[in-house]
Coordinates of C-alpha atoms in Angstrom, one line a residue:
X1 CA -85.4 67.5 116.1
X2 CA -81.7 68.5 115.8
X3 CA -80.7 68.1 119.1
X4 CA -82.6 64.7 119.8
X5 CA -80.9 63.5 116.4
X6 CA -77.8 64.7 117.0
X7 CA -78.1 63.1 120.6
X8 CA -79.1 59.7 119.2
X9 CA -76.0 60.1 117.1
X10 CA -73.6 60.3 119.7
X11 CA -75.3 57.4 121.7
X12 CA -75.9 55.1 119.0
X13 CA -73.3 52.8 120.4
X14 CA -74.9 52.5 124.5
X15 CA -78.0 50.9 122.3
X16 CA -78.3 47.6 122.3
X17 CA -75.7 45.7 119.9
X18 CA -77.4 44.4 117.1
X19 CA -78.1 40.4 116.9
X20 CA -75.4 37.9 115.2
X21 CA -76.5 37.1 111.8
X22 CA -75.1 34.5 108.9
X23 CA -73.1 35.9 106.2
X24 CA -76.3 34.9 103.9
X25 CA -78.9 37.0 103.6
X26 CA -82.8 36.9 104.9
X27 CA -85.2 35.4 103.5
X28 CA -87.7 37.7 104.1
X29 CA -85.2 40.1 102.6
X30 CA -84.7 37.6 99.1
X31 CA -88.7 37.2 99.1
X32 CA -89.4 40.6 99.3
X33 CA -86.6 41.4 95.9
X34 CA -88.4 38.4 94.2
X35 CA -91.5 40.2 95.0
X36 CA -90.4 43.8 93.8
X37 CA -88.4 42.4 90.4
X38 CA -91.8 40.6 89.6
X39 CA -93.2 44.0 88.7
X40 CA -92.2 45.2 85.4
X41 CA -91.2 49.2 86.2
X42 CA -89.2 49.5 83.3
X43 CA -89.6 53.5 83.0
X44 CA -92.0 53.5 79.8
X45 CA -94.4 51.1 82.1
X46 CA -96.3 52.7 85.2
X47 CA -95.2 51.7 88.7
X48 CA -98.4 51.9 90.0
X49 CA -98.9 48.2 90.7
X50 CA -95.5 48.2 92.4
X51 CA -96.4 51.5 94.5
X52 CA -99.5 50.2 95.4
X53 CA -98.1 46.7 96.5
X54 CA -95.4 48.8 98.7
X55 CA -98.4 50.7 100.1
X56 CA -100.2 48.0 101.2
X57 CA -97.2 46.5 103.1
X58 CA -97.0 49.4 104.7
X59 CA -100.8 49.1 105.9
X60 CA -100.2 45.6 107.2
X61 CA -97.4 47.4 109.7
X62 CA -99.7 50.3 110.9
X63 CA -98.1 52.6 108.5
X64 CA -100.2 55.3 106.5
X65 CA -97.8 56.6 102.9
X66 CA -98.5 59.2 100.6
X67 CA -98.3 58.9 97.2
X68 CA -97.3 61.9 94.9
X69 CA -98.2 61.1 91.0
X70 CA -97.3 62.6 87.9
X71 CA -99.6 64.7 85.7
X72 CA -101.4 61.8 84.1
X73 CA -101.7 59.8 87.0
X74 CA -100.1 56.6 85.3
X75 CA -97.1 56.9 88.4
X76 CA -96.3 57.6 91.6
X77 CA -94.1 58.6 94.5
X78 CA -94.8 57.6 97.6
X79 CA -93.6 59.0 101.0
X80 CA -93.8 57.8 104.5
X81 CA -93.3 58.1 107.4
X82 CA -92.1 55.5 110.4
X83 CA -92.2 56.6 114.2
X84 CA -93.2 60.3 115.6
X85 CA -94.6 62.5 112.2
X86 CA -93.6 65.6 114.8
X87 CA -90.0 64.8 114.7
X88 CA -87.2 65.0 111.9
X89 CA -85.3 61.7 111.2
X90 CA -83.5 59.2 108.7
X91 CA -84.8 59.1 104.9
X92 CA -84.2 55.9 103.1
X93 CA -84.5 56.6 99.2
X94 CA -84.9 54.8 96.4
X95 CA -86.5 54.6 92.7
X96 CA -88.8 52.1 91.5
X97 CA -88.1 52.4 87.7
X98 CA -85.4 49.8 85.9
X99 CA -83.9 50.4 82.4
X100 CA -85.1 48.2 79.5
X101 CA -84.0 45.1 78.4
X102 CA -85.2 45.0 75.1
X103 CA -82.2 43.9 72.6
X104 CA -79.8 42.3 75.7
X105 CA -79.6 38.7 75.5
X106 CA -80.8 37.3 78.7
X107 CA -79.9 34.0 80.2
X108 CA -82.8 33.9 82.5
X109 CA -86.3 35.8 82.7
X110 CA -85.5 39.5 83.5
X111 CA -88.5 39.7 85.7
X112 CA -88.2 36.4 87.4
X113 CA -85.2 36.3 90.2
X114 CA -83.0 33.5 89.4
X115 CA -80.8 31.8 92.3
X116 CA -77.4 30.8 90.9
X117 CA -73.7 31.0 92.8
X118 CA -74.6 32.9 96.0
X119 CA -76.5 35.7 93.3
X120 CA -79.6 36.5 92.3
X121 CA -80.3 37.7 89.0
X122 CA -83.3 39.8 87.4
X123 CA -83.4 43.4 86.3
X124 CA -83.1 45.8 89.1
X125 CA -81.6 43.7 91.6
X126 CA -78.4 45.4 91.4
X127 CA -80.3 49.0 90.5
X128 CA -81.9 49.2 92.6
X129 CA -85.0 47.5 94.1
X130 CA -83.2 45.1 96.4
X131 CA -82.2 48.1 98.7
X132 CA -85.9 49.2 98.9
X133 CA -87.1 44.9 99.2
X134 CA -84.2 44.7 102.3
X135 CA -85.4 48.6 103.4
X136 CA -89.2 46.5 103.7
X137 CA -88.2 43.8 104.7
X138 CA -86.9 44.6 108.0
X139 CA -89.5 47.5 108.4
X140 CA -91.1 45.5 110.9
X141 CA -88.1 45.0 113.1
X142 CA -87.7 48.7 113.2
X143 CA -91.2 49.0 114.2
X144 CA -90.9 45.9 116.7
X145 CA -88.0 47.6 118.8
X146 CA -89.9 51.2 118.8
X147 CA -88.6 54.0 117.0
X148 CA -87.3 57.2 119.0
X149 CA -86.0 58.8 116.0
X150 CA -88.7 58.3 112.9
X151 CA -87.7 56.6 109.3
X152 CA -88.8 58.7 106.3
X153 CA -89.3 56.1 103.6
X154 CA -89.3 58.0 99.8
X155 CA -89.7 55.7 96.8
X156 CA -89.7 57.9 93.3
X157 CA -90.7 57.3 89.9
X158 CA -88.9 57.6 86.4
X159 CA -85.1 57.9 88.2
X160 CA -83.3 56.6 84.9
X161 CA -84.9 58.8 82.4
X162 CA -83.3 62.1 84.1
X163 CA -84.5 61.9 88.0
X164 CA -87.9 63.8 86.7
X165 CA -90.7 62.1 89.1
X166 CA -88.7 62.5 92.4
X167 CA -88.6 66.4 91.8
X168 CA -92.8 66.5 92.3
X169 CA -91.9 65.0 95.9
X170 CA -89.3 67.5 96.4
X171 CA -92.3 70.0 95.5
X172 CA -94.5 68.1 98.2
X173 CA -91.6 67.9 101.3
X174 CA -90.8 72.1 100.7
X175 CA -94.6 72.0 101.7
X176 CA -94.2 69.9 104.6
X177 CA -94.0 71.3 108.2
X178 CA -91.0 68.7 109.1
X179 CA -88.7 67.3 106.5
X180 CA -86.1 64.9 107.2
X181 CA -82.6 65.4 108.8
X182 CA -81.1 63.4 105.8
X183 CA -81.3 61.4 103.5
X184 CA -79.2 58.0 102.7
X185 CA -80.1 57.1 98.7
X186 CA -79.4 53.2 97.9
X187 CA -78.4 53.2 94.8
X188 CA -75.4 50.4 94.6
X189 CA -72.0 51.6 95.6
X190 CA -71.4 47.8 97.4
X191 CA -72.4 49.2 100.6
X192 CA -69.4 52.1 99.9
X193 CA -70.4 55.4 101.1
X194 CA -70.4 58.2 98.3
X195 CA -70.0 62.0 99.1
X196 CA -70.5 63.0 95.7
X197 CA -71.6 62.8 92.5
X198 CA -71.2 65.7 88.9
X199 CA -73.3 67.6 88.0
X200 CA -75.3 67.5 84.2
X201 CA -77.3 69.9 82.3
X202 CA -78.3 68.7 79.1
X203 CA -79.2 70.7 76.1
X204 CA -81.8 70.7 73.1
X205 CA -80.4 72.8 70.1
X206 CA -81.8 74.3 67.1
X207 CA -79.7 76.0 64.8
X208 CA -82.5 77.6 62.3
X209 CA -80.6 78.7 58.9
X210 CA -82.1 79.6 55.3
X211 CA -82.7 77.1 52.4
X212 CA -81.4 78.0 49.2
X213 CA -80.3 76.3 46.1
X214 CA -76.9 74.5 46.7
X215 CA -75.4 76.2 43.3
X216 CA -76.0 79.8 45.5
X217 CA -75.0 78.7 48.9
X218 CA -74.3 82.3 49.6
X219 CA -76.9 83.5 49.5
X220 CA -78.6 80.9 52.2
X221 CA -77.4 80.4 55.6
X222 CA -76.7 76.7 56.2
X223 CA -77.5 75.3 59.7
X224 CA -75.7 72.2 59.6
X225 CA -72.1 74.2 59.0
X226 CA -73.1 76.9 62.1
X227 CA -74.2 73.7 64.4
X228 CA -70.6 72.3 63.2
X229 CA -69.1 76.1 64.7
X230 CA -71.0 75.4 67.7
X231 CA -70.2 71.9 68.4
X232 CA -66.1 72.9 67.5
X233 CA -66.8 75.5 70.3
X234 CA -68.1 73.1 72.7
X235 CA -65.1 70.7 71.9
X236 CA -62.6 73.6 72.5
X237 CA -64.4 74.3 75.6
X238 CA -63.7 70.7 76.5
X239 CA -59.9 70.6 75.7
X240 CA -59.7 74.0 77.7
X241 CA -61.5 72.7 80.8
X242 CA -59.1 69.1 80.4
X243 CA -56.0 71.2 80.6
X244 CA -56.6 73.7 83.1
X245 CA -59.3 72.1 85.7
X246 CA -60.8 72.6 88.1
X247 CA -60.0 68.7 88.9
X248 CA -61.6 66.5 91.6
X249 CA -59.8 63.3 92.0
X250 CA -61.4 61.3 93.6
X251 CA -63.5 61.0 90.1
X252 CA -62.1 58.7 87.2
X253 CA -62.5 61.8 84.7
X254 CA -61.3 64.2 87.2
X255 CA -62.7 67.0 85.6
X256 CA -66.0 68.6 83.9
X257 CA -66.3 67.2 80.3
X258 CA -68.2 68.8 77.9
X259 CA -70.2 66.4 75.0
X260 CA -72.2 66.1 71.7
X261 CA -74.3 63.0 71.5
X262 CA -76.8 63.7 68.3
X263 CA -76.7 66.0 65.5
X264 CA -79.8 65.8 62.6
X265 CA -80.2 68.2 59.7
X266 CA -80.4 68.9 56.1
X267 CA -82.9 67.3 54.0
X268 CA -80.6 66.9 50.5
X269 CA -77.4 67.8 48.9
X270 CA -78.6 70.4 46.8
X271 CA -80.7 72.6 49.6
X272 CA -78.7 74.6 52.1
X273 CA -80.0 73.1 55.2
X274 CA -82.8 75.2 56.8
X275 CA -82.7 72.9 60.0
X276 CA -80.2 71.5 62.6
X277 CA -80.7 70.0 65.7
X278 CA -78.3 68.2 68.2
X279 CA -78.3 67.4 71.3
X280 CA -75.4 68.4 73.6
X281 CA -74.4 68.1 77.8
X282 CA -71.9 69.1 80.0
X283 CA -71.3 66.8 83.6
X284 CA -69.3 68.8 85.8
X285 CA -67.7 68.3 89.3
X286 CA -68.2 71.1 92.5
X287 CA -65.7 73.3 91.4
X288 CA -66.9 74.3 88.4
X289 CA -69.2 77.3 88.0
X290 CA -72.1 75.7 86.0
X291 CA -73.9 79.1 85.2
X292 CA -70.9 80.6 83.6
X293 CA -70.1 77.8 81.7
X294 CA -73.7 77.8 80.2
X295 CA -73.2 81.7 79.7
X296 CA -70.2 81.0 78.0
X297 CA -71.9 78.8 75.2
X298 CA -75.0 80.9 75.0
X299 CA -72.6 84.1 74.5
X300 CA -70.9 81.8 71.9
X301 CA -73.9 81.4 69.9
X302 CA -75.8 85.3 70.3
X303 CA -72.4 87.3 70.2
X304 CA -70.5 85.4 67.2
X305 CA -72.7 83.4 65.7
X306 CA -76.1 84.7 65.6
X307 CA -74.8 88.1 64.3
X308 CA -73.1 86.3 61.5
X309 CA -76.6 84.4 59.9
X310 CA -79.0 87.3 60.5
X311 CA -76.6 89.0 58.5
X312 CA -77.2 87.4 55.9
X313 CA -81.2 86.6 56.8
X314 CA -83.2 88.3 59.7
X315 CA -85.1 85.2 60.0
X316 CA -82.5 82.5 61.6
X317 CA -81.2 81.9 64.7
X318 CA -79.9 79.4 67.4
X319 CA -82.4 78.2 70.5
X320 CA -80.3 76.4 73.4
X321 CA -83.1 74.7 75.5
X322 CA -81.8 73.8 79.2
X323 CA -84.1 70.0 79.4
X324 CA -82.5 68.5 82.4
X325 CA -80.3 69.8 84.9
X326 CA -79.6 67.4 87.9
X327 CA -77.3 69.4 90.4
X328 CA -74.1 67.4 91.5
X329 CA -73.6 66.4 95.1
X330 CA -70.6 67.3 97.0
X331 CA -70.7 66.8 100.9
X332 CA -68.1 67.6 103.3
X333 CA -66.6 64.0 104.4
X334 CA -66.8 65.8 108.3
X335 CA -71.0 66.5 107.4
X336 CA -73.0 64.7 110.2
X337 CA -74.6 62.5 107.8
X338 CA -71.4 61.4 106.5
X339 CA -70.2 60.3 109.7
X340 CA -73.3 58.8 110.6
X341 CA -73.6 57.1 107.5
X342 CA -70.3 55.5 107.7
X343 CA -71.0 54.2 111.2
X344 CA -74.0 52.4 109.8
X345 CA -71.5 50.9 107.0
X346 CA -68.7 49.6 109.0
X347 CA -66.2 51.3 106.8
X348 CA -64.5 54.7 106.5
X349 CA -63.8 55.5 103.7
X350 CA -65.7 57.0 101.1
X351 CA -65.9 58.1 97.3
X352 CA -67.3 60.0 94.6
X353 CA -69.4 58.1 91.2
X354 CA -69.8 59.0 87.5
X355 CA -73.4 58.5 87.6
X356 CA -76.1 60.9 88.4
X357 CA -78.8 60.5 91.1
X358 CA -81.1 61.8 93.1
X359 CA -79.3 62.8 95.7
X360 CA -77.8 65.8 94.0
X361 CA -81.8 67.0 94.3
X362 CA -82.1 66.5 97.7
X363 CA -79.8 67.7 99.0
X364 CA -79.6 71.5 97.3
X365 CA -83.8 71.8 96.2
X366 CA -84.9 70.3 99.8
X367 CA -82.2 71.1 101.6
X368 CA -81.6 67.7 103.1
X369 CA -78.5 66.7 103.6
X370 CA -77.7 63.4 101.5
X371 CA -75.1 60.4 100.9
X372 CA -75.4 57.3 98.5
X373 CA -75.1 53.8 100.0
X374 CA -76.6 50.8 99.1
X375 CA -75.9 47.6 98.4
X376 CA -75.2 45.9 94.9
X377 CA -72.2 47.2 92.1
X378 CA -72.9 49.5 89.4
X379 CA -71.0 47.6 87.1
X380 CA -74.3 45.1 86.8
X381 CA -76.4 48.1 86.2
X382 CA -78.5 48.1 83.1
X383 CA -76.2 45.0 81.6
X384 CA -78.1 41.5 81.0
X385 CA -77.9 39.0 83.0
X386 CA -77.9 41.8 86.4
X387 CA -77.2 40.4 89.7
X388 CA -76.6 41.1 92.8
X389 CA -74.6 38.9 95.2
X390 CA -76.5 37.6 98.6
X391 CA -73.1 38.8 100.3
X392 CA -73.8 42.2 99.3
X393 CA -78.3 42.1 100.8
X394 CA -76.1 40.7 104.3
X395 CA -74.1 43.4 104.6
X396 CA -77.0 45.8 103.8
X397 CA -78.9 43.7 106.4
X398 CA -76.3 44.6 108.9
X399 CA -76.1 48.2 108.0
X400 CA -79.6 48.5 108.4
X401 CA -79.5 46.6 112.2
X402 CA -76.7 49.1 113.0
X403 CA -79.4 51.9 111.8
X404 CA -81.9 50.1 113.8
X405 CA -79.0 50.2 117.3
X406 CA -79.2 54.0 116.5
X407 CA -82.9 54.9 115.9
X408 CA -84.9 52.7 118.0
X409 CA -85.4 52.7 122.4
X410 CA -84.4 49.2 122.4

């Protein structure tokens, strides 16, 4: 699979050249997003009608899916795949979850596109169903022209709530005879192609102290002032890391940053606080070393701190719980999917994002090499009034032609 990939790679160009096309987009590609946005996938909502409208689409072409749900069976992922099931080829990835929009002020109906200045508008446009409606769309074209190297198509579940459902698929390709050669996730980078993306582990704490009356405080072991060490530990850890790297900079924050988001505790004045709990994460870029860093907090908390309470009362202690990690992505810019990847966008440069996605996954627990490209700008994510410009679904049209000049015998 290799060799005929890598072949089809470096003959892309003696295919046929794809066909002149306005600067505005399909309308099969603008149906299809006003068909996807219709569906309400805001993560707390099952996809299911959405997965099971993708599914049948696929039917109509000939195309049998798989669909990979969570433990209740409320969602779904659902895998496919277009041409040869013997041979490795392209995976085009996306998730089928939006963000809320209770609270933003809306202009227009959230779930209803609106046409307005060469943009359409509705959540998810932007992130990030309109790469998975032009992805459909042209499905048929792809089939039309006969596929020598196959399409994997993967469509995940619950993306914005910390890339948990696509991780069950993950489970189900490491079972798979043939996985894909790579793996090109949509998210919107305005057709850019990313290399890279931090790191995150994010942490649960509970600092368990002693109650006592306030008027003998010694004799208790607040958790509220230990979690307040801990966090002033985490804050030195961040100054150290600002000053001294390691720095990436082709990021914004060019370097790991370490952060506190929620601390809850004490019940009244006049109790030492038995309880604390906060909630604490680290994003870091390649260069760090994200298992010392996390050894270097837990030692904070079982060598100084722990010692210190049970000193004063066997029964306290800290629990650091690990409830997400979501491995960073960093490829090589020379990586074949890279190059291939920036073929198919016209451009050649790349970049590296803030955000998280699941191409971090992908690419180290499936071992399939991955980039981020797709059409649409982050800075409309999760805002009201998201849009995504009909410029932007053309030049994902064209991106998806020149995929078509490189994957398909004619």
């Amino acid at each position: 699979a290799e060799t005929c990939f890598s072949r089809t790679l470096r003959t892309g160009e003696q295919h046929a050249t794809m066909l002149h096309r306005n600067e505005m987009a399909d309308n099969k590609s603008v149906e299809m997003i006003e068909r996807l946005i219709a569906f309400d996938t805001t993560s707390r909502e099952s996809n299911l009608q959405l997965i099971n409208f993708i599914q049948e689409h696929l039917n109509e072409q000939g195309v049998d899916s798989m669909l990979v749900h969570n433990e209740e069976g409320t969602k779904a992922n659902l895998y496919a795949t277009i041409g040869d099931p013997e041979l490795s080829g392209v995976m085009l990835s996306g998730h089928t979850d939006v963000v809320p929009v209770d609270g933003q002020e809306w202009d227009t109906d959230p779930f209803k596109v609106a046409h307005k200045d060469g943009k359409l508008y509705g959540r998810g446009t932007s992130d990030m169903k309109s790469f998975i409606a032009i992805t459909l769309a042209m499905l048929p074209r792809f089939i039309g022209r006969g596929l020598e190297i196959p399409l994997h198509l993967a469509f995940s579940y619950d993306e914005e709530i910390g890339c948990i459902g696509v991780r069950r698929l993950i489970e189900a390709l490491n079972d798979m005879p043939i996985k894909p050669s790579m793996c090109i996730v949509g998210e919107p980078t305005s057709m850019q192609v990313v290399t890279g993306h931090k790191g995150k582990r994010s942490y649960r704490v509970h600092v368990r102290g002693y109650e006592a009356h306030s008027s003998l405080a010694p004799h208790g072991v607040n958790a509220i002032e230990y979690a307040a060490r801990l966090i002033a530990h985490l804050r030195t850890l961040a100054d150290r890391i600002a000053g001294e790297g390691p720095y990436d900079d082709l990021y914004d924050v060019t370097h790991t940053t370490v952060h506190t988001g929620t601390v809850q505790g004490g019940t009244q004045l006049n109790i030492v606080p038995k309880d604390c709990r906060m909630d604490s994460e680290f994003r870091y870029v390649g260069g760090q070393d994200a298992n010392a860093l996390e050894e270097e907090i837990r030692a904070f908390a079982r060598d100084v701190l722990e010692p210190e309470m049970q000193a004063v009362h066997a029964d306290t202690g800290i629990t650091i719980d690990c409830y997400n990690d979501m491995p960073g992505l960093d490829m090589d810019v020379d990586a074949e999917v890279v190059t291939f990847v920036k073929a198919l966008a016209g451009r050649n440069d790349n970049a590296k994002v803030a955000f998280g996605t699941e191409a971090g996954l992908f690419n180290e627990r499936a071992g399939i090499p991955s980039v981020i490209c797709g059409p649409g700008s982050i800075d409309q994510a999760h805002k009201p009034n998201e849009f995504i410009e009909f410029e932007q679904i053309s030049l994902c049209e064209k991106f998806m032609e020149r995929l078509m000049d490189r994957v398909c015998k004619t």
